[in-house]
Short mmCIF file of C-alpha atoms and ligand atoms in Angstrom, two decimals:
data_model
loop_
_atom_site.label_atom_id
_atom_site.label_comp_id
_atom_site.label_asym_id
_atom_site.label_seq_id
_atom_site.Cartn_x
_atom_site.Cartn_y
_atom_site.Cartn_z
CA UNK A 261 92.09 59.03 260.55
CA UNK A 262 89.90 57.52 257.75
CA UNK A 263 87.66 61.00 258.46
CA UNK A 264 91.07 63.33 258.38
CA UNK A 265 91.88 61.71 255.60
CA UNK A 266 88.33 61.94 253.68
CA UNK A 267 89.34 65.55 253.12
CA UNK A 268 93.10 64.72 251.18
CA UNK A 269 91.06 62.51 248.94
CA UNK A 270 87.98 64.85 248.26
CA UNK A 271 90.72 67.05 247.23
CA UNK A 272 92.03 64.47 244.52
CA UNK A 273 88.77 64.23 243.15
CA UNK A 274 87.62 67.27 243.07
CA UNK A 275 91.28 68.08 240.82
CA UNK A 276 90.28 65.09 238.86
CA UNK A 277 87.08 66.30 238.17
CA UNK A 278 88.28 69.91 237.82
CA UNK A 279 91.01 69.28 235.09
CA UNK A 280 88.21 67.08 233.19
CA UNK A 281 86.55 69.88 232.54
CA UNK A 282 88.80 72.43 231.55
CA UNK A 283 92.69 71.29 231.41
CA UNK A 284 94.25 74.90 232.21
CA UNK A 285 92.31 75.32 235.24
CA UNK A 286 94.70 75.71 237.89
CA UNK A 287 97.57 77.30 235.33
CA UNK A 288 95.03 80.26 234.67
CA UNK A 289 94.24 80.20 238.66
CA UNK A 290 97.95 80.59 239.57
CA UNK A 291 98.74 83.99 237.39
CA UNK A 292 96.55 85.54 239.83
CA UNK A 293 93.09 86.90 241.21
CA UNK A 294 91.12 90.14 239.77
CA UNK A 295 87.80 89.25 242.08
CA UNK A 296 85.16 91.98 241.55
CA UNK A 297 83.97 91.01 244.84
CA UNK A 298 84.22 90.99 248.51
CA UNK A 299 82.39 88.61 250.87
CA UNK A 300 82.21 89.35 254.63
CA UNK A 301 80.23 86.58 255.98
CA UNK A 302 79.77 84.38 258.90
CA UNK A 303 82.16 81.53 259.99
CA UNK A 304 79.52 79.34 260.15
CA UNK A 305 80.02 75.58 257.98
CA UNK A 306 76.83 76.17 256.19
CA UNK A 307 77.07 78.67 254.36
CA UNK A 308 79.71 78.83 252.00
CA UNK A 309 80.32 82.06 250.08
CA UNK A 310 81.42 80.28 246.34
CA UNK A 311 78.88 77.18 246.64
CA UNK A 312 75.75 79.36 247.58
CA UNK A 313 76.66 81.97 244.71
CA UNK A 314 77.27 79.26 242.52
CA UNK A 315 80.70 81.00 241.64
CA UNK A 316 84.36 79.73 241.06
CA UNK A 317 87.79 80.04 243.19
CA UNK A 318 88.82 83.58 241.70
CA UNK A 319 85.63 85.57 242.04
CA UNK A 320 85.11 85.99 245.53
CA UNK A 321 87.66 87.92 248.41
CA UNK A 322 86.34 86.23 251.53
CA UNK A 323 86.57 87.51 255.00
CA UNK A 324 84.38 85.24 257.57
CA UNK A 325 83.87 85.71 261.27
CA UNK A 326 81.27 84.84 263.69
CA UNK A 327 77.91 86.31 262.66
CA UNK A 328 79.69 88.26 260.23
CA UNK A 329 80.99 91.52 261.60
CA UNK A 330 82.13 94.47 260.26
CA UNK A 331 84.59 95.49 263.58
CA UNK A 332 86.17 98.95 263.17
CA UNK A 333 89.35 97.46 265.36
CA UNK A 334 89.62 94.49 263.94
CA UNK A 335 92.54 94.33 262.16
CA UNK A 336 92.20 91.22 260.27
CA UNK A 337 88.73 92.60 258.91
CA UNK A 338 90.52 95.64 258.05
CA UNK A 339 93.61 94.17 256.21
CA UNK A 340 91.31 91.95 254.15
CA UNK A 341 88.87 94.87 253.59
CA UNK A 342 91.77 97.41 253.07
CA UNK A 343 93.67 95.26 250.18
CA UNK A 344 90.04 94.30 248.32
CA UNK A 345 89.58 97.79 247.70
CA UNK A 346 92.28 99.64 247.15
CA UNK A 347 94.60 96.48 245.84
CA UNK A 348 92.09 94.29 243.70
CA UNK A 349 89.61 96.99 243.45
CA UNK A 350 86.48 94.94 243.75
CA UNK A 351 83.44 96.73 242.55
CA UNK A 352 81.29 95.39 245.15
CA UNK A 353 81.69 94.51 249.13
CA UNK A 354 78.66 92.31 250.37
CA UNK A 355 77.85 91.24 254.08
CA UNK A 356 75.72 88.22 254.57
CA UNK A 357 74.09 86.90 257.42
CA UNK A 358 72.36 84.10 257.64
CA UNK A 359 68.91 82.99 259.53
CA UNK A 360 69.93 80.81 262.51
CA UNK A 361 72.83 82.45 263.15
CA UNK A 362 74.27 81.10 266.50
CA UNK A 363 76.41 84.11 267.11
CA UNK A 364 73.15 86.49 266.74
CA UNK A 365 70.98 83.97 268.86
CA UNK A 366 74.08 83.78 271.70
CA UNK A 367 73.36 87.51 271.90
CA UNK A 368 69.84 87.75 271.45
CA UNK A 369 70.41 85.82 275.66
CA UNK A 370 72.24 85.89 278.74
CA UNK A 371 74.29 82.61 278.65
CA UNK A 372 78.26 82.27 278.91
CA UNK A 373 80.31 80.64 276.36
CA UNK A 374 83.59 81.96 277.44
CA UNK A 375 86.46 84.50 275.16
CA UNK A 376 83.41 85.01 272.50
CA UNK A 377 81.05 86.44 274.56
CA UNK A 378 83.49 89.60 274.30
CA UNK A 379 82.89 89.54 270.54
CA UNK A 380 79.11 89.11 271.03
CA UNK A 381 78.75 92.42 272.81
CA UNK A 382 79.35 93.93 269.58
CA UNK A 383 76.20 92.03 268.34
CA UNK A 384 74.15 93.00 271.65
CA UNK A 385 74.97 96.38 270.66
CA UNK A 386 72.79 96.30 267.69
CA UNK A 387 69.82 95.11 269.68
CA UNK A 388 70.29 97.92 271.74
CA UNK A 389 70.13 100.54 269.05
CA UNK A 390 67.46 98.81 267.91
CA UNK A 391 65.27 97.44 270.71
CA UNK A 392 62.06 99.28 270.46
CA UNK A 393 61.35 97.31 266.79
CA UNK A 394 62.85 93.81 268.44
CA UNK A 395 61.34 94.01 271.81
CA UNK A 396 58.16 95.02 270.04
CA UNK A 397 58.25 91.60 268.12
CA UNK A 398 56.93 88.93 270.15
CA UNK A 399 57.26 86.01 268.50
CA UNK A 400 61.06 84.90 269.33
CA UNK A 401 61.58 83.05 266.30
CA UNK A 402 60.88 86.37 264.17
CA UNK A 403 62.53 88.33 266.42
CA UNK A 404 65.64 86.55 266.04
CA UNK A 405 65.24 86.66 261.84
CA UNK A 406 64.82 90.08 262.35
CA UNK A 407 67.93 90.76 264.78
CA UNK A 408 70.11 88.38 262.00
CA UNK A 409 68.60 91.72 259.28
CA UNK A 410 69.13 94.00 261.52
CA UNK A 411 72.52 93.35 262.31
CA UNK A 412 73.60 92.60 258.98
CA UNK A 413 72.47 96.35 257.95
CA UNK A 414 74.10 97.57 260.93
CA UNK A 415 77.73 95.93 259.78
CA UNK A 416 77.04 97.43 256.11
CA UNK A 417 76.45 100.87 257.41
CA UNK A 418 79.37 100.25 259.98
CA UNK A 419 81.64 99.62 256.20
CA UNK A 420 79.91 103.33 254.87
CA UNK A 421 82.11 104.78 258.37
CA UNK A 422 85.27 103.28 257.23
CA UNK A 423 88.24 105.69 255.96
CA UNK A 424 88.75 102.95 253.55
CA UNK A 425 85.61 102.73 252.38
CA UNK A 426 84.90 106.59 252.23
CA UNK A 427 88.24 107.02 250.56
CA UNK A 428 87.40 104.67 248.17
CA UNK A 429 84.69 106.41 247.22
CA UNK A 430 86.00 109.57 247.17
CA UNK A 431 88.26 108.31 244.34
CA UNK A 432 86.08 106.03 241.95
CA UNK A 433 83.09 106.21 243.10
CA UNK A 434 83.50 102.35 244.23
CA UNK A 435 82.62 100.03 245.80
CA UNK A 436 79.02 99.13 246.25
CA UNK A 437 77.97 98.02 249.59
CA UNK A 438 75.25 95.70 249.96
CA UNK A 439 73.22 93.33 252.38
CA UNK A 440 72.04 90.09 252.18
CA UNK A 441 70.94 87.39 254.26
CA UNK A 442 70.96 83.72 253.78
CA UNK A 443 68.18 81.39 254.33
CA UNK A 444 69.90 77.95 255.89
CA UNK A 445 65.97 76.19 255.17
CA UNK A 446 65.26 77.21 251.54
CA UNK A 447 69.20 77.91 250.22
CA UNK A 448 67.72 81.34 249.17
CA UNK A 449 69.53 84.48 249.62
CA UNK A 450 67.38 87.64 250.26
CA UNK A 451 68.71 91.05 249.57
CA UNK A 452 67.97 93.25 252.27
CA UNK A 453 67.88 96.20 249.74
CA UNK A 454 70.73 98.21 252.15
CA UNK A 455 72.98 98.74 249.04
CA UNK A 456 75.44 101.98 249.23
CA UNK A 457 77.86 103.83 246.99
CA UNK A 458 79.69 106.96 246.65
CA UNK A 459 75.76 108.84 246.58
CA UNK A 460 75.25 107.64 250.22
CA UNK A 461 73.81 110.56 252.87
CA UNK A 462 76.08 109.32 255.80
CA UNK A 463 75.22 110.95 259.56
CA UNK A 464 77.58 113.93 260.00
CA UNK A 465 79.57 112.67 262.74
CA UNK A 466 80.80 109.24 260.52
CA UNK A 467 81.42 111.32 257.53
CA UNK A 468 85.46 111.93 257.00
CA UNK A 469 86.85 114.23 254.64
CA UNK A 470 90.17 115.31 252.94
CA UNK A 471 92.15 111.75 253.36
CA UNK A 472 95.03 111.65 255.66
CA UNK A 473 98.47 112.43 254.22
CA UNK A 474 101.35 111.59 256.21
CA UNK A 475 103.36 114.79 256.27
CA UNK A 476 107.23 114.17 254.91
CA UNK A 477 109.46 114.18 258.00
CA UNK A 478 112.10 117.03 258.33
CA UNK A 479 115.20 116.09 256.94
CA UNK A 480 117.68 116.26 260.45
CA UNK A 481 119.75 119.23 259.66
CA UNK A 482 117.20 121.39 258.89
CA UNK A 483 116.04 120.70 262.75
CO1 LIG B 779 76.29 82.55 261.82
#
């Protein structure tokens, strides 16, 4: 218990410290968010979006999931993705990976691990679109930096297909999409330079126009 309960006191401190430096703190927190941005990153304990950014709770929307996918079923991705855009309006959705991403390096092999291997595929994917540059990498370890890159850039594109996103656009020219990756070693992040907006030449066959509008049913005596 004395580790459960490490947490419940880190969390007295940190209010401690917190209110010492600015009293209204947690009054201005509790009127509400306006984040400008959106984090989709990976689940993993070491890199945490607010510390690494050196940012505060209220500026970052976070979404994390192993390796830090951009799944066009997923609905949780979607809901979060869905109500940073259109609902807070952030000006800017980033995806960042990180180097030694376990999720990346599961699917980089052929092992088991059980229910996440299904979620993986999605990952092995991305090799496969892109195996002539990894398989013509020889050195593993910079093979597997450059599969963590090359997903990432895969998952921003993968945002660019959303209706949400392309909506978005569409509307007010928002939000910027970028890439970044994370280096676990140095505590550096590196932007992959992958950054879209409403200017962005998508492929034809990902490109959606005229958004959806649900058509008003027919009142029942008119039928
Ligand atoms: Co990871």
């Amino acid at each position: 218990m004395k580790l459960y309960n490490s947490l419940l006191e880190g969390n007295k401190e940190w209010v401690k410290k917190r209110l010492q430096q600015d009293p209204e703190f947690f009054d201005k927190l509790s009127r509400g968010q306006s984040p400008q941005f959106l984090w989709i990153g990976c689940s993993d304990s070491r890199v945490p979006a607010n510390e690494i950014t050196n940012t505060q709770p209220g500026d970052i929307f976070v979404h994390r999931n192993i390796a830090n996918m951009v799944v066009h079923s997923d609905m949780n991705l979607l809901s979060v993705l869905d109500y940073a855009v259109n609902i807070l309006k952030v000006k800017h959705v980033i995806v960042c990976g990180h180097y030694g991403c376990g999720g990346v390096k599961a699917a980089m092999q052929n092992e088991q691990y059980g229910l996440v291997d299904n979620w993986l595929r999605f990952i092995k994917d991305v090799y496969r679109t892109h195996s002539d540059e990894l398989n013509s990498i020889k050195d593993e370890e910079k093979r597997f930096d450059r599969f963590v890159e090359l997903n990432v850039i895969e998952q921003v594109l993968d945002l660019t297909k959303t209706t949400i996103i392309q909506n978005a656009w569409q509307e007010r020219n928002e939000p910027k999409v970028h890439g970044w990756v994370y280096s676990l070693k140095t505590g550096l992040i590196k932007d992959l330079g992958v950054s879209f907006d409403s200017s962005a030449k998508l492929e034809p066959i990902f490109r959606v126009e005229n958004k959806y509008v649900p058509v008003t049913p027919v009142e029942a005596e008119e039928v």
